[in-house]
Amino acid sequence: MQPDKLLRVAKWEVTKNAGGVDKRTVVVMALALVAMGAVAAIAVSGGTGAGMDDGIYRIGVDESSPYHGVAADDRTFDIREPDPAAVERRQQELLYRGIRLQNEPRTAKERAALTELRDSTAQYNDRTLARDDNQTAAFPVSVTLVYEQQSGSSRLDPRSGDSSDESDTSDSGTSASDMGEQSTSSGGGSDESSDETSDASSEGGAGSGDSSATSDGGEGGVGDSGDSAGGEERIGSSDGATSSSGANLGAVGARLTGDVQGGTPSDISPPFPFESLVLAFLYIVPMNFVIQAYGSSMLSERLNRRGELLLVTPASRGDIIGGKTLPYFLGAVGVAALITAALRVGNIAPAGSLVAVLAVVPLVVLFLSATFCGAMFARSFKELTFVTVTITVTLTSYAFVPAIFTDVTPIALISPLTLVVLDLTGQSVGLSSFVFSATPPLLTGLVLFGLGAGLYREEDMFTQRPIPLKVLDALAGGIRTRRSALKMSVVLLPLVIVAELAAVAFLFVLDSVSLNVFGTNQSLGIVLVLVVIVVIEELAKSLHVYAGYEHARYERTLRSALGVGALSGLGFFIGEKGLLIARLSDLESLPIGEAALQGATLPAGLPLWVAGLLFLLPLALHTVTAAISSVGASRGRRAYLGGLGLAIVVHFAYNFAVVSTLV
């Protein structure tokens, strides 16, 4: 690439396409931004407007009943005069006389109304007791939860054997969960602060206070609402539960998710990763707008034949593609930098730094490269829309889903967005974690740009061919001789690594479901991961071979097919060692991660001859399975599909046998 030509193409891209945005597009974009801002404002304000469930339940209760105040504070209830005839006519779901429920709930709506009233009573009691002057008597039990990042395998793994040893129980019987939470409950007092100190021996309890709703409402009463008003809950409090440099999203999260600052031990629920959810969305959503504009610009080069003018210039294909991509790349990275700066200046995430911006770069490259390939494959804007939506859903899932569970498992490091969340919340990001998260998507983006660049020539840009044939054209562009099969298997390895890591991230939640497959006790997650990995690897080894045969790059003889397949398998075996990057994370500590990486890494403590055998067996496996697919590819499409299916079966049988023996 020559910088001067690249910058000239970038300048042309900005000036020419900026004038191509019509007024209708500007209006639509402005309305979309206003709508998004309005929705965000309503969400942050707590949604104080009218709700869809307002007045959905009708309750007959007079003002003398303690439940009148409960129903008046809950907009889901429509308060009416007590009328037994109205209950018979199904015009009232609940009927109270004093503290007693006069009708027995029979319909689903009546039972739902009673459940809602019980929940409202518990919340009403909490609010009433919170206004009491004697907080020690109002809340005799104080519970403080501190969530810590988990490292290593889950303590709930039935095969780990240490679940009983690592479950710590507090004085009141509250145990820590597998997400690393530490729970402390005190009866004689809490040392967190004077405001949170409680005395279990003090008089008064959950039902103290004349104005609180009673809990023992007689027959069919509200139930255990009184028990749920006698405690205090602090999640991520500022007294030390979280670092002062972390992101301050707790107040917004409480309004959006319905969390409360005070509660009782019965109110404790598993933590919702709201902070990671919001931070991940902030960085992902703008990328979708950028790739829409980028894909449209690249496709216009083909449909309007504007790219023909660039092809006849002295600029190389690398200069043209790099120059047209540079403005969108800088725009996406600039938006990420602005978001980080806004979070920092607004004191929402004061710890945000350059690390968060650098972590977004691999995702930007991955999104742009996939869109570039889609624009080279699509035949019309309608087809590009389909391709872009597929790219958006797939890559957003890859980047977004693992990042949600930043505080749960090392699986989260699969996504570079995890680095962003860690940096914004004030947690340190190690060099090994950064390399593990950023390298696979960055290399995959470069590979996709290379495949798309193979089609950026006149004979491919302006021809109308279906997307599957365009994919084969892109793969065949890098094939020259028989040795190209080895090269292509190595080049495609980043795609394989990203796909396999994504499969592990999506399926690791099924690791606790055991299956009795052929007498083994493997989990459902491991079996599914093995199936997905086998399909991915066999496609990566054979698809470019099939493309070579379709474009007459290889001879259609048995000897040539076996030789090409052996070279493809050898190249994949060499490139597969790139999975050793997983050692930079804690992925191998999980059984599903160890199963996914068994072909690239060796278990510790094996005898030398066993280790040597396990090192050579994958070479034989990849060579044989690639040769099977190659023989099929040399005989046509149906034979290729049959050979691919046979190779998948052989590969899965080998992997399952190894995993059942060693994992």
PDB file of N, CA, C and O in Angstrom, residues 143-190:
ATOM      1  N   VAL A 143     -28.218  -8.004  55.710  1.00  0.00           N
ATOM      2  CA  VAL A 143     -27.529  -8.898  54.786  1.00  0.00           C
ATOM      3  C   VAL A 143     -26.745  -8.057  53.796  1.00  0.00           C
ATOM      4  O   VAL A 143     -27.290  -7.135  53.186  1.00  0.00           O
ATOM      5  N   THR A 144     -25.468  -8.334  53.653  1.00  0.00           N
ATOM      6  CA  THR A 144     -24.620  -7.628  52.704  1.00  0.00           C
ATOM      7  C   THR A 144     -24.059  -8.635  51.714  1.00  0.00           C
ATOM      8  O   THR A 144     -23.455  -9.629  52.117  1.00  0.00           O
ATOM      9  N   LEU A 145     -24.253  -8.393  50.428  1.00  0.00           N
ATOM     10  CA  LEU A 145     -23.754  -9.274  49.371  1.00  0.00           C
ATOM     11  C   LEU A 145     -22.644  -8.568  48.615  1.00  0.00           C
ATOM     12  O   LEU A 145     -22.792  -7.412  48.228  1.00  0.00           O
ATOM     13  N   VAL A 146     -21.548  -9.270  48.413  1.00  0.00           N
ATOM     14  CA  VAL A 146     -20.433  -8.762  47.628  1.00  0.00           C
ATOM     15  C   VAL A 146     -20.161  -9.774  46.526  1.00  0.00           C
ATOM     16  O   VAL A 146     -19.822 -10.919  46.802  1.00  0.00           O
ATOM     17  N   TYR A 147     -20.309  -9.358  45.276  1.00  0.00           N
ATOM     18  CA  TYR A 147     -20.100 -10.255  44.141  1.00  0.00           C
ATOM     19  C   TYR A 147     -18.673 -10.101  43.639  1.00  0.00           C
ATOM     20  O   TYR A 147     -18.222  -9.000  43.342  1.00  0.00           O
ATOM     21  N   GLU A 148     -17.979 -11.205  43.541  1.00  0.00           N
ATOM     22  CA  GLU A 148     -16.599 -11.210  43.092  1.00  0.00           C
ATOM     23  C   GLU A 148     -16.482 -12.026  41.823  1.00  0.00           C
ATOM     24  O   GLU A 148     -17.261 -12.955  41.592  1.00  0.00           O
ATOM     25  N   GLN A 149     -15.487 -11.691  41.020  1.00  0.00           N
ATOM     26  CA  GLN A 149     -15.283 -12.393  39.755  1.00  0.00           C
ATOM     27  C   GLN A 149     -14.816 -13.808  40.019  1.00  0.00           C
ATOM     28  O   GLN A 149     -13.933 -14.060  40.823  1.00  0.00           O
ATOM     29  N   GLN A 150     -15.431 -14.755  39.314  1.00  0.00           N
ATOM     30  CA  GLN A 150     -15.087 -16.158  39.478  1.00  0.00           C
ATOM     31  C   GLN A 150     -13.891 -16.516  38.617  1.00  0.00           C
ATOM     32  O   GLN A 150     -13.753 -16.038  37.500  1.00  0.00           O
ATOM     33  N   SER A 151     -13.028 -17.332  39.134  1.00  0.00           N
ATOM     34  CA  SER A 151     -11.913 -17.863  38.356  1.00  0.00           C
ATOM     35  C   SER A 151     -11.923 -19.370  38.491  1.00  0.00           C
ATOM     36  O   SER A 151     -12.119 -19.905  39.574  1.00  0.00           O
ATOM     37  N   GLY A 152     -11.720 -20.055  37.375  1.00  0.00           N
ATOM     38  CA  GLY A 152     -11.702 -21.510  37.433  1.00  0.00           C
ATOM     39  C   GLY A 152     -13.057 -22.092  37.095  1.00  0.00           C
ATOM     40  O   GLY A 152     -13.967 -21.419  36.635  1.00  0.00           O
ATOM     41  N   SER A 153     -13.212 -23.387  37.359  1.00  0.00           N
ATOM     42  CA  SER A 153     -14.431 -24.084  36.994  1.00  0.00           C
ATOM     43  C   SER A 153     -15.526 -23.804  37.997  1.00  0.00           C
ATOM     44  O   SER A 153     -15.295 -23.356  39.111  1.00  0.00           O
ATOM     45  N   SER A 154     -16.747 -24.066  37.585  1.00  0.00           N
ATOM     46  CA  SER A 154     -17.900 -23.802  38.428  1.00  0.00           C
ATOM     47  C   SER A 154     -17.958 -24.800  39.565  1.00  0.00           C
ATOM     48  O   SER A 154     -17.688 -25.988  39.410  1.00  0.00           O
ATOM     49  N   ARG A 155     -18.339 -24.308  40.743  1.00  0.00           N
ATOM     50  CA  ARG A 155     -18.466 -25.199  41.889  1.00  0.00           C
ATOM     51  C   ARG A 155     -19.713 -26.063  41.776  1.00  0.00           C
ATOM     52  O   ARG A 155     -19.888 -26.990  42.546  1.00  0.00           O
ATOM     53  N   LEU A 156     -20.595 -25.742  40.837  1.00  0.00           N
ATOM     54  CA  LEU A 156     -21.771 -26.566  40.631  1.00  0.00           C
ATOM     55  C   LEU A 156     -21.525 -27.695  39.645  1.00  0.00           C
ATOM     56  O   LEU A 156     -22.430 -28.454  39.355  1.00  0.00           O
ATOM     57  N   ASP A 157     -20.310 -27.768  39.104  1.00  0.00           N
ATOM     58  CA  ASP A 157     -19.990 -28.837  38.157  1.00  0.00           C
ATOM     59  C   ASP A 157     -20.032 -30.170  38.896  1.00  0.00           C
ATOM     60  O   ASP A 157     -19.265 -30.391  39.831  1.00  0.00           O
ATOM     61  N   PRO A 158     -20.930 -31.091  38.517  1.00  0.00           N
ATOM     62  CA  PRO A 158     -21.035 -32.351  39.253  1.00  0.00           C
ATOM     63  C   PRO A 158     -19.795 -33.212  39.159  1.00  0.00           C
ATOM     64  O   PRO A 158     -19.621 -34.126  39.949  1.00  0.00           O
ATOM     65  N   ARG A 159     -18.908 -32.943  38.183  1.00  0.00           N
ATOM     66  CA  ARG A 159     -17.706 -33.766  38.041  1.00  0.00           C
ATOM     67  C   ARG A 159     -16.487 -33.169  38.709  1.00  0.00           C
ATOM     68  O   ARG A 159     -15.423 -33.766  38.712  1.00  0.00           O
ATOM     69  N   SER A 160     -16.640 -31.941  39.273  1.00  0.00           N
ATOM     70  CA  SER A 160     -15.468 -31.295  39.861  1.00  0.00           C
ATOM     71  C   SER A 160     -15.105 -31.885  41.205  1.00  0.00           C
ATOM     72  O   SER A 160     -13.961 -31.855  41.626  1.00  0.00           O
ATOM     73  N   GLY A 161     -16.107 -32.400  41.940  1.00  0.00           N
ATOM     74  CA  GLY A 161     -15.829 -33.068  43.198  1.00  0.00           C
ATOM     75  C   GLY A 161     -15.499 -32.157  44.341  1.00  0.00           C
ATOM     76  O   GLY A 161     -15.177 -32.620  45.430  1.00  0.00           O
ATOM     77  N   ASP A 162     -15.568 -30.835  44.155  1.00  0.00           N
ATOM     78  CA  ASP A 162     -15.213 -29.951  45.244  1.00  0.00           C
ATOM     79  C   ASP A 162     -16.330 -28.973  45.566  1.00  0.00           C
ATOM     80  O   ASP A 162     -16.120 -27.962  46.185  1.00  0.00           O
ATOM     81  N   SER A 163     -17.539 -29.305  45.133  1.00  0.00           N
ATOM     82  CA  SER A 163     -18.630 -28.374  45.366  1.00  0.00           C
ATOM     83  C   SER A 163     -18.962 -28.255  46.837  1.00  0.00           C
ATOM     84  O   SER A 163     -19.301 -27.199  47.339  1.00  0.00           O
ATOM     85  N   SER A 164     -18.857 -29.359  47.576  1.00  0.00           N
ATOM     86  CA  SER A 164     -19.198 -29.292  48.985  1.00  0.00           C
ATOM     87  C   SER A 164     -18.126 -28.625  49.802  1.00  0.00           C
ATOM     88  O   SER A 164     -18.395 -28.062  50.862  1.00  0.00           O
ATOM     89  N   ASP A 165     -16.865 -28.684  49.322  1.00  0.00           N
ATOM     90  CA  ASP A 165     -15.778 -28.103  50.092  1.00  0.00           C
ATOM     91  C   ASP A 165     -15.723 -26.607  49.952  1.00  0.00           C
ATOM     92  O   ASP A 165     -15.231 -25.916  50.834  1.00  0.00           O
ATOM     93  N   GLU A 166     -16.196 -26.072  48.822  1.00  0.00           N
ATOM     94  CA  GLU A 166     -16.011 -24.661  48.554  1.00  0.00           C
ATOM     95  C   GLU A 166     -17.240 -23.836  48.848  1.00  0.00           C
ATOM     96  O   GLU A 166     -17.254 -22.652  48.636  1.00  0.00           O
ATOM     97  N   SER A 167     -18.326 -24.437  49.296  1.00  0.00           N
ATOM     98  CA  SER A 167     -19.523 -23.688  49.617  1.00  0.00           C
ATOM     99  C   SER A 167     -19.440 -23.238  51.056  1.00  0.00           C
ATOM    100  O   SER A 167     -19.520 -24.039  51.976  1.00  0.00           O
ATOM    101  N   ASP A 168     -19.246 -21.956  51.244  1.00  0.00           N
ATOM    102  CA  ASP A 168     -19.137 -21.397  52.586  1.00  0.00           C
ATOM    103  C   ASP A 168     -20.507 -20.949  53.051  1.00  0.00           C
ATOM    104  O   ASP A 168     -21.229 -20.270  52.343  1.00  0.00           O
ATOM    105  N   THR A 169     -20.818 -21.296  54.295  1.00  0.00           N
ATOM    106  CA  THR A 169     -22.109 -20.949  54.873  1.00  0.00           C
ATOM    107  C   THR A 169     -21.908 -19.928  55.958  1.00  0.00           C
ATOM    108  O   THR A 169     -21.049 -20.065  56.813  1.00  0.00           O
ATOM    109  N   SER A 170     -22.728 -18.896  55.953  1.00  0.00           N
ATOM    110  CA  SER A 170     -22.626 -17.856  56.956  1.00  0.00           C
ATOM    111  C   SER A 170     -23.348 -18.271  58.214  1.00  0.00           C
ATOM    112  O   SER A 170     -23.921 -19.341  58.324  1.00  0.00           O
ATOM    113  N   ASP A 171     -23.330 -17.388  59.243  1.00  0.00           N
ATOM    114  CA  ASP A 171     -23.907 -17.708  60.538  1.00  0.00           C
ATOM    115  C   ASP A 171     -25.394 -17.976  60.449  1.00  0.00           C
ATOM    116  O   ASP A 171     -25.932 -18.754  61.222  1.00  0.00           O
ATOM    117  N   SER A 172     -26.080 -17.328  59.538  1.00  0.00           N
ATOM    118  CA  SER A 172     -27.520 -17.499  59.446  1.00  0.00           C
ATOM    119  C   SER A 172     -27.914 -18.552  58.432  1.00  0.00           C
ATOM    120  O   SER A 172     -29.078 -18.742  58.153  1.00  0.00           O
ATOM    121  N   GLY A 173     -26.946 -19.229  57.850  1.00  0.00           N
ATOM    122  CA  GLY A 173     -27.245 -20.305  56.924  1.00  0.00           C
ATOM    123  C   GLY A 173     -27.280 -19.896  55.483  1.00  0.00           C
ATOM    124  O   GLY A 173     -27.665 -20.662  54.622  1.00  0.00           O
ATOM    125  N   THR A 174     -26.880 -18.698  55.171  1.00  0.00           N
ATOM    126  CA  THR A 174     -26.849 -18.247  53.780  1.00  0.00           C
ATOM    127  C   THR A 174     -25.541 -18.675  53.154  1.00  0.00           C
ATOM    128  O   THR A 174     -24.485 -18.398  53.675  1.00  0.00           O
ATOM    129  N   SER A 175     -25.594 -19.353  52.024  1.00  0.00           N
ATOM    130  CA  SER A 175     -24.381 -19.874  51.394  1.00  0.00           C
ATOM    131  C   SER A 175     -24.042 -19.062  50.169  1.00  0.00           C
ATOM    132  O   SER A 175     -24.910 -18.504  49.514  1.00  0.00           O
ATOM    133  N   ALA A 176     -22.763 -19.038  49.852  1.00  0.00           N
ATOM    134  CA  ALA A 176     -22.308 -18.300  48.664  1.00  0.00           C
ATOM    135  C   ALA A 176     -22.681 -19.070  47.431  1.00  0.00           C
ATOM    136  O   ALA A 176     -22.629 -20.275  47.379  1.00  0.00           O
ATOM    137  N   SER A 177     -23.045 -18.359  46.399  1.00  0.00           N
ATOM    138  CA  SER A 177     -23.421 -18.992  45.142  1.00  0.00           C
ATOM    139  C   SER A 177     -22.198 -19.251  44.310  1.00  0.00           C
ATOM    140  O   SER A 177     -21.099 -18.846  44.630  1.00  0.00           O
ATOM    141  N   ASP A 178     -22.410 -19.948  43.174  1.00  0.00           N
ATOM    142  CA  ASP A 178     -21.278 -20.294  42.314  1.00  0.00           C
ATOM    143  C   ASP A 178     -20.782 -19.117  41.518  1.00  0.00           C
ATOM    144  O   ASP A 178     -19.840 -19.243  40.776  1.00  0.00           O
ATOM    145  N   MET A 179     -21.384 -17.948  41.659  1.00  0.00           N
ATOM    146  CA  MET A 179     -20.910 -16.788  40.917  1.00  0.00           C
ATOM    147  C   MET A 179     -19.960 -15.960  41.754  1.00  0.00           C
ATOM    148  O   MET A 179     -19.700 -14.819  41.460  1.00  0.00           O
ATOM    149  N   GLY A 180     -19.428 -16.518  42.786  1.00  0.00           N
ATOM    150  CA  GLY A 180     -18.416 -15.833  43.544  1.00  0.00           C
ATOM    151  C   GLY A 180     -18.976 -14.840  44.521  1.00  0.00           C
ATOM    152  O   GLY A 180     -18.285 -13.950  44.983  1.00  0.00           O
ATOM    153  N   GLU A 181     -20.242 -14.944  44.900  1.00  0.00           N
ATOM    154  CA  GLU A 181     -20.785 -13.961  45.810  1.00  0.00           C
ATOM    155  C   GLU A 181     -20.454 -14.354  47.234  1.00  0.00           C
ATOM    156  O   GLU A 181     -20.432 -15.514  47.595  1.00  0.00           O
ATOM    157  N   GLN A 182     -20.149 -13.391  48.065  1.00  0.00           N
ATOM    158  CA  GLN A 182     -19.901 -13.598  49.466  1.00  0.00           C
ATOM    159  C   GLN A 182     -21.071 -13.007  50.222  1.00  0.00           C
ATOM    160  O   GLN A 182     -21.380 -11.837  50.095  1.00  0.00           O
ATOM    161  N   SER A 183     -21.740 -13.803  51.029  1.00  0.00           N
ATOM    162  CA  SER A 183     -22.912 -13.357  51.750  1.00  0.00           C
ATOM    163  C   SER A 183     -22.640 -13.433  53.223  1.00  0.00           C
ATOM    164  O   SER A 183     -22.203 -14.457  53.734  1.00  0.00           O
ATOM    165  N   THR A 184     -22.874 -12.341  53.931  1.00  0.00           N
ATOM    166  CA  THR A 184     -22.695 -12.315  55.364  1.00  0.00           C
ATOM    167  C   THR A 184     -23.984 -11.878  56.001  1.00  0.00           C
ATOM    168  O   THR A 184     -24.599 -10.904  55.604  1.00  0.00           O
ATOM    169  N   SER A 185     -24.431 -12.611  56.983  1.00  0.00           N
ATOM    170  CA  SER A 185     -25.657 -12.288  57.686  1.00  0.00           C
ATOM    171  C   SER A 185     -25.371 -12.333  59.161  1.00  0.00           C
ATOM    172  O   SER A 185     -24.772 -13.283  59.666  1.00  0.00           O
ATOM    173  N   SER A 186     -25.755 -11.321  59.876  1.00  0.00           N
ATOM    174  CA  SER A 186     -25.426 -11.233  61.288  1.00  0.00           C
ATOM    175  C   SER A 186     -26.677 -11.184  62.111  1.00  0.00           C
ATOM    176  O   SER A 186     -27.677 -10.592  61.741  1.00  0.00           O
ATOM    177  N   GLY A 187     -26.623 -11.800  63.280  1.00  0.00           N
ATOM    178  CA  GLY A 187     -27.721 -11.727  64.205  1.00  0.00           C
ATOM    179  C   GLY A 187     -27.466 -10.721  65.283  1.00  0.00           C
ATOM    180  O   GLY A 187     -28.363 -10.013  65.724  1.00  0.00           O
ATOM    181  N   GLY A 188     -26.228 -10.613  65.782  1.00  0.00           N
ATOM    182  CA  GLY A 188     -25.940  -9.681  66.831  1.00  0.00           C
ATOM    183  C   GLY A 188     -25.504  -8.342  66.352  1.00  0.00           C
ATOM    184  O   GLY A 188     -25.376  -7.410  67.132  1.00  0.00           O
ATOM    185  N   GLY A 189     -25.279  -8.168  65.105  1.00  0.00           N
ATOM    186  CA  GLY A 189     -24.871  -6.870  64.589  1.00  0.00           C
ATOM    187  C   GLY A 189     -24.000  -7.020  63.385  1.00  0.00           C
ATOM    188  O   GLY A 189     -23.331  -8.015  63.203  1.00  0.00           O
ATOM    189  N   SER A 190     -23.969  -6.023  62.558  1.00  0.00           N
ATOM    190  CA  SER A 190     -23.139  -6.004  61.362  1.00  0.00           C
ATOM    191  C   SER A 190     -22.118  -4.920  61.501  1.00  0.00           C
ATOM    192  O   SER A 190     -22.394  -3.837  61.969  1.00  0.00           O
TER     193      SER A 190
END
